[in-house]
Coordinates of C-alpha atoms and ligand atoms in Angstrom, one line a residue:
M1 CA -31.3 18.9 -1.9
L2 CA -28.9 16.7 -3.9
E3 CA -30.4 14.3 -6.4
S4 CA -29.5 12.0 -9.2
K5 CA -31.8 11.6 -12.2
H6 CA -31.5 8.4 -14.3
L7 CA -27.8 8.4 -13.5
Q8 CA -25.6 6.0 -15.4
K9 CA -21.9 5.3 -15.1
T10 CA -20.0 3.0 -17.4
Y11 CA -16.2 2.2 -17.1
T12 CA -14.4 0.8 -20.1
W13 CA -11.2 -1.1 -19.5
K14 CA -8.9 -1.2 -22.6
P15 CA -6.2 -3.9 -22.1
V16 CA -3.3 -3.7 -24.6
F17 CA -3.9 -5.9 -27.7
R18 CA -7.4 -6.9 -26.5
P19 CA -10.9 -5.4 -27.2
G20 CA -12.1 -3.1 -24.4
V21 CA -14.7 -4.3 -21.9
S22 CA -17.4 -2.1 -20.3
V23 CA -18.8 -2.3 -16.8
L24 CA -22.2 -0.8 -16.2
A25 CA -21.4 0.3 -12.6
V26 CA -24.5 2.4 -12.1
R27 CA -27.7 2.0 -14.2
D28 CA -30.6 4.5 -14.3
V29 CA -30.4 5.5 -10.6
S30 CA -32.7 8.3 -9.4
L31 CA -32.7 9.3 -5.7
Q32 CA -32.8 12.3 -3.4
I33 CA -30.8 13.4 -0.4
R34 CA -32.5 16.2 1.6
A35 CA -30.9 18.3 4.4
G36 CA -31.6 16.9 7.8
E37 CA -32.3 13.4 6.5
T38 CA -30.2 10.2 6.2
V39 CA -30.4 8.0 3.1
G40 CA -28.9 4.6 3.8
L41 CA -27.5 3.0 0.7
V42 CA -27.0 -0.8 1.0
G43 CA -25.9 -3.6 -1.3
E44 CA -23.1 -6.2 -1.7
S45 CA -19.6 -5.2 -2.5
G46 CA -19.2 -4.2 -6.2
C47 CA -22.9 -3.2 -6.7
G48 CA -22.0 0.4 -7.5
K49 CA -22.5 2.2 -4.2
S50 CA -19.1 4.2 -4.3
T51 CA -19.4 4.9 -8.0
L52 CA -22.9 6.4 -7.4
A53 CA -21.6 8.4 -4.4
R54 CA -18.6 9.8 -6.4
C55 CA -20.9 11.0 -9.1
L56 CA -23.2 12.6 -6.5
A57 CA -20.2 14.4 -5.0
G58 CA -19.1 15.7 -8.3
L59 CA -15.9 13.6 -8.1
E60 CA -16.8 11.7 -11.3
Q61 CA -18.8 12.6 -14.4
P62 CA -21.9 10.4 -15.1
S63 CA -21.9 8.7 -18.5
D64 CA -25.6 9.5 -18.8
G65 CA -28.3 11.2 -16.7
G66 CA -27.5 13.9 -14.3
V67 CA -26.8 15.1 -10.7
F68 CA -28.7 18.1 -9.5
Y69 CA -28.0 20.3 -6.5
H70 CA -31.1 22.4 -5.6
G71 CA -32.3 21.9 -9.1
E72 CA -29.1 22.9 -10.9
E73 CA -27.3 20.3 -12.9
I74 CA -23.8 20.2 -11.5
S75 CA -22.1 19.4 -14.8
R76 CA -23.5 22.7 -16.2
L77 CA -22.3 24.9 -13.3
S78 CA -19.7 27.6 -13.9
L79 CA -16.2 27.1 -12.4
R80 CA -17.1 29.5 -9.6
E81 CA -20.4 27.7 -8.8
A82 CA -18.7 24.3 -8.9
R83 CA -16.2 25.6 -6.3
V84 CA -19.0 26.6 -4.0
L85 CA -20.6 23.2 -4.6
R86 CA -17.4 21.4 -3.5
K87 CA -17.8 23.1 -0.1
R88 CA -21.5 22.1 0.3
I89 CA -21.0 18.4 -0.5
Q90 CA -18.4 16.5 1.5
Y91 CA -17.2 12.9 1.2
I92 CA -15.8 10.8 4.1
F93 CA -13.9 7.7 3.0
Q94 CA -13.7 4.2 4.4
N95 CA -10.1 4.0 5.5
P96 CA -9.7 6.7 8.2
V97 CA -5.9 6.5 8.3
N98 CA -5.1 6.5 4.6
A99 CA -7.3 9.5 4.1
L100 CA -4.9 11.6 6.3
N101 CA -1.5 12.9 5.2
P102 CA 0.9 11.4 7.8
Y103 CA 3.2 14.4 7.8
R104 CA 0.7 16.9 8.9
T105 CA -0.6 17.6 12.4
V106 CA -4.3 17.3 13.4
A107 CA -4.6 21.1 13.4
Q108 CA -3.1 21.4 9.9
L109 CA -5.3 18.5 8.6
I110 CA -8.5 20.1 9.9
A111 CA -7.6 23.6 8.7
E112 CA -6.5 22.3 5.2
P113 CA -9.9 22.7 3.5
L114 CA -10.1 26.3 4.8
Q115 CA -6.7 27.1 3.4
H116 CA -7.6 25.4 0.1
F117 CA -10.7 27.6 -0.3
R118 CA -8.8 30.7 1.1
V119 CA -11.3 31.1 4.0
G120 CA -10.2 33.3 6.9
N121 CA -6.7 33.9 8.3
Q122 CA -4.4 31.9 10.5
K123 CA -6.1 33.1 13.7
T124 CA -9.7 32.4 12.5
R125 CA -8.7 29.1 11.1
M126 CA -7.2 28.0 14.4
A127 CA -10.4 29.1 16.2
A128 CA -12.4 27.0 13.7
V129 CA -10.1 24.0 14.3
Q130 CA -10.7 24.3 18.1
R131 CA -14.5 24.5 17.5
L132 CA -14.4 21.4 15.3
L133 CA -12.3 19.4 17.7
D134 CA -14.9 20.2 20.3
M135 CA -17.7 19.1 17.9
V136 CA -16.1 15.8 17.1
E137 CA -15.2 15.3 20.8
L138 CA -11.4 15.2 20.5
P139 CA -9.3 17.0 23.2
I140 CA -7.6 20.3 22.2
D141 CA -4.3 18.6 23.1
D142 CA -4.6 16.5 20.0
M143 CA -4.0 19.5 17.8
D144 CA -0.3 19.0 17.6
K145 CA -0.4 15.2 17.1
Y146 CA 0.3 13.3 13.9
P147 CA -2.1 10.6 12.6
A148 CA 0.2 7.9 13.7
E149 CA -0.3 9.0 17.3
L150 CA -4.1 8.5 17.0
S151 CA -6.3 5.4 17.1
R152 CA -8.4 4.6 14.0
G153 CA -11.5 5.9 15.6
E154 CA -9.7 9.2 16.4
C155 CA -8.5 9.4 12.8
Q156 CA -12.1 9.1 11.6
R157 CA -13.1 11.9 14.0
V158 CA -10.4 14.1 12.3
N159 CA -11.8 13.1 8.9
I160 CA -15.3 14.1 10.1
A161 CA -13.9 17.5 11.4
R162 CA -12.3 18.1 8.0
A163 CA -15.6 17.4 6.3
L164 CA -17.5 19.7 8.6
I165 CA -15.2 22.7 8.7
L166 CA -16.6 24.1 5.4
E167 CA -20.1 24.0 6.8
P168 CA -21.5 21.5 4.2
E169 CA -25.2 20.7 3.6
I170 CA -24.7 17.1 2.4
I171 CA -22.2 14.6 3.7
I172 CA -21.5 11.3 2.0
C173 CA -20.2 8.7 4.4
D174 CA -18.8 5.8 2.4
E175 CA -18.4 2.7 4.7
V176 CA -17.1 5.1 7.4
I177 CA -17.4 2.5 10.2
S178 CA -16.4 -0.6 8.2
A179 CA -12.7 -0.3 9.2
L180 CA -13.4 0.3 12.8
D181 CA -14.1 -2.0 15.8
V182 CA -17.8 -2.4 16.5
S183 CA -17.9 -0.2 19.7
I184 CA -15.8 2.6 18.1
G185 CA -18.1 2.4 15.0
V186 CA -21.2 2.8 17.3
Q187 CA -19.6 5.9 18.9
I188 CA -18.9 7.4 15.4
L189 CA -22.5 6.8 14.3
H190 CA -23.8 8.4 17.5
L191 CA -21.5 11.4 16.9
L192 CA -22.8 11.7 13.3
K193 CA -26.4 11.5 14.3
T194 CA -25.9 14.1 17.2
L195 CA -24.2 16.5 14.7
Q196 CA -27.0 16.0 12.2
R197 CA -29.6 16.9 14.9
K198 CA -27.7 20.0 15.8
Q199 CA -26.7 21.2 12.3
G200 CA -29.2 19.7 9.9
Y201 CA -26.8 17.9 7.6
G202 CA -28.2 15.5 4.9
F203 CA -26.3 12.2 5.0
L204 CA -25.8 9.5 2.3
F205 CA -24.7 6.7 4.6
I206 CA -23.2 3.8 2.6
S207 CA -22.7 0.4 4.1
H208 CA -23.0 -3.3 3.3
D209 CA -24.4 -3.7 6.8
I210 CA -28.2 -3.3 6.4
S211 CA -29.1 -3.7 10.1
R212 CA -26.8 -0.8 11.0
V213 CA -28.1 1.3 8.1
I214 CA -31.8 0.8 9.1
Q215 CA -31.0 2.0 12.6
I216 CA -29.7 5.4 11.6
S217 CA -31.6 6.2 8.3
D218 CA -34.8 7.9 7.3
W219 CA -34.8 6.2 3.8
I220 CA -33.3 2.9 2.6
A221 CA -32.0 2.5 -0.9
V222 CA -31.1 -1.0 -1.9
M223 CA -28.7 -1.5 -4.9
Y224 CA -27.9 -4.6 -6.9
M225 CA -25.7 -4.8 -10.0
G226 CA -25.8 -1.0 -10.5
L227 CA -29.6 -0.8 -10.3
L228 CA -31.7 0.7 -7.5
M229 CA -34.0 -2.2 -6.4
E230 CA -35.9 -0.7 -3.6
W231 CA -36.4 2.8 -2.0
A232 CA -38.5 2.9 1.1
P233 CA -38.9 4.5 4.6
A234 CA -36.4 3.0 7.0
A235 CA -39.0 2.7 9.7
G236 CA -40.6 -0.7 9.5
F237 CA -38.2 -1.8 6.6
H238 CA -37.2 -5.0 8.5
A239 CA -40.8 -6.3 8.3
E240 CA -42.0 -4.5 5.1
A241 CA -39.2 -4.9 2.6
L242 CA -40.8 -5.9 -0.7
H243 CA -37.9 -6.7 -3.1
P244 CA -36.7 -10.3 -2.9
Y245 CA -33.1 -9.0 -2.8
S246 CA -33.8 -6.7 0.2
Q247 CA -35.3 -9.7 1.9
V248 CA -32.2 -11.8 1.3
L249 CA -30.0 -9.0 2.7
L250 CA -32.3 -8.8 5.8
Q251 CA -32.2 -12.6 6.2
A252 CA -28.4 -12.7 6.0
V253 CA -28.2 -10.4 9.1
P254 CA -26.6 -12.3 12.0
S255 CA -29.1 -13.6 14.5
L256 CA -29.0 -12.0 18.0
I257 CA -28.6 -15.5 19.4
P258 CA -24.8 -16.2 19.8
G259 CA -23.5 -18.8 17.4
E260 CA -26.6 -18.7 15.2
F261 CA -26.5 -17.3 11.7
V262 CA -29.6 -17.0 9.6
D263 CA -28.9 -17.1 5.8
H264 CA -31.2 -17.5 2.8
P265 CA -30.4 -20.4 0.6
S266 CA -30.4 -18.2 -2.6
T267 CA -27.4 -16.2 -1.3
A268 CA -25.2 -19.2 -2.0
V269 CA -25.7 -18.7 -5.8
E270 CA -22.9 -17.0 -7.6
I271 CA -23.3 -13.2 -8.3
P272 CA -23.6 -12.4 -12.0
D273 CA -20.6 -10.7 -13.7
P274 CA -21.3 -7.0 -14.2
V275 CA -19.1 -7.1 -17.4
F276 CA -21.5 -9.5 -19.0
P277 CA -24.9 -8.5 -17.6
Q278 CA -27.7 -10.9 -18.5
H279 CA -31.1 -10.1 -19.9
G280 CA -34.1 -9.3 -17.7
C281 CA -34.0 -8.7 -13.9
P282 CA -30.3 -8.9 -12.8
F283 CA -31.5 -10.8 -9.6
H284 CA -33.2 -13.6 -11.5
T285 CA -30.3 -16.1 -11.1
R286 CA -30.7 -15.9 -7.3
C287 CA -34.5 -15.2 -6.9
P288 CA -36.9 -17.8 -5.6
Y289 CA -39.8 -16.0 -7.3
A290 CA -38.3 -15.7 -10.8
T291 CA -40.6 -16.5 -13.8
D292 CA -40.2 -16.2 -17.6
V293 CA -40.9 -12.4 -17.6
C294 CA -38.1 -11.9 -15.1
R295 CA -35.6 -13.6 -17.4
R296 CA -36.8 -11.5 -20.3
E297 CA -37.5 -8.0 -19.1
V298 CA -35.7 -5.6 -16.8
P299 CA -38.5 -4.6 -14.3
A300 CA -39.5 -0.9 -14.1
F301 CA -38.9 1.0 -10.9
R302 CA -42.5 1.6 -9.7
S303 CA -44.5 2.5 -6.7
V304 CA -46.0 -0.2 -4.5
G305 CA -47.6 1.4 -1.5
Q306 CA -45.0 3.6 0.3
H307 CA -42.1 1.7 -1.5
T308 CA -40.6 2.1 -4.9
V309 CA -39.5 -1.2 -6.1
R310 CA -37.9 -2.8 -9.2
C311 CA -39.6 -6.2 -9.3
H312 CA -42.3 -7.7 -11.7
H313 CA -43.9 -9.6 -8.8
A314 CA -43.6 -7.2 -5.8
E315 CA -47.3 -7.5 -5.0
A316 CA -47.1 -11.3 -4.9
V317 CA -43.9 -11.3 -2.8
R318 CA -45.6 -9.2 -0.2
Ligands
LIG401 N1 -12.4 3.5 -11.6 C1 -12.9 2.4 -12.0 N2 -12.5 1.8 -13.2 C2 -13.1 0.7 -13.7 N3 -14.1 0.0 -13.0 C3 -14.5 0.5 -11.8 C4 -13.9 1.7 -11.3 N4 -14.6 1.9 -10.1 C5 -15.5 0.9 -9.9 N5 -15.4 0.1 -11.0 C6 -16.3 -1.1 -11.1 O1 -17.6 -0.7 -11.0 C7 -18.4 -1.7 -10.2 C8 -18.9 -1.0 -9.0 O2 -17.9 -0.6 -8.1 P1 -18.1 0.2 -6.8 O3 -18.8 1.4 -7.1 O4 -16.7 0.4 -6.1 O5 -18.9 -0.8 -5.9 P2 -19.2 -0.8 -4.3 O6 -18.8 0.5 -3.7 O7 -20.7 -1.1 -4.2 O8 -18.4 -1.9 -3.7 C9 -17.4 -2.8 -9.9 O9 -17.6 -3.8 -10.9 C10 -16.0 -2.2 -10.0 O10 -15.1 -3.1 -10.4
LIG402 S1 -38.3 -9.3 -11.1 FE1 -38.5 -11.5 -10.9 S2 -36.4 -12.2 -10.6 FE2 -36.4 -10.0 -10.3 S3 -36.6 -9.8 -8.1 FE3 -38.7 -9.7 -8.9 S4 -39.4 -11.8 -8.9 FE4 -37.2 -11.9 -8.6
LIG403 MG1 -17.5 1.0 -2.2

């Protein structure tokens, strides 16, 4: 299990001749990703999803709080233990083409993590490449091709194969279908879910598309301005979301009727600047239920039924 506890990440920009400004990219986020389960992380662009994911993958150090893998805080691991961890948690990025070195063949790209970690020899690595090509449903003939000879969807399959070759436990998929055509994205999701059923991977699936995330997740985590606003089972989330921001995201989902788009009036309001966070609940400038206490106090993250929610008035909203 991979989990964050009260994770905080601040970036400070220091322009020349001007005082530095800080962005609180992630604030007090605690969540768990278990083997065999998918956590869907949603929220608008800039809310801190990738920053949280990079901290969970050990690619960045949290400013405060911690990341724990099977109970061990990863910043306290020895170099040897950290090396093992880098095999067990893999990250797949949004842009499938940029993530691949254009001068290497598909076989070299897929075998690269094995070489990096000095696993096996040339013969066993090539056998592993063939096995992985089969798993991600690419033909063996693609082994000698270069990324430029592949479609974007095929490139993403190569990235998935690279992520799987070290037999990870947790895979972080950061907007992995956002740069793909809808039908190709659906095929990639289907592939990931099939692999999860067979191999028991735990997924953190990040997307700004809440309807897609609900379909494939066991748990939904909704983020806004660096804070986790709601954590709940994905089943029934459409009807049972408690946080006003979750409801806005759900109402902004395109209608199934062609030409019709359902949007909540409050989404039109400008999103607050993360460099200058205001007092109280960060959503109060957009929230139809906001009262004085919302403008004054950051709500606690608390249980309401099966949901954990950061809202002073969650019971009334329901
Ligand atoms: N390396 C960085 N340096 C400075 N600021 C950053 C960096 N990475 C992200 N940020 C800032 O942190 C906030 C969250 O960004 P990000 O995690 O990329 O959001 P998301 O993935 O949800 O779009 C944004 O305000 C972004 O500008
Ligand atoms: S705490 Fe207040 S402003 Fe924030 S989401 Fe709840 S009702 Fe809206
Ligand atoms: Mg991102």
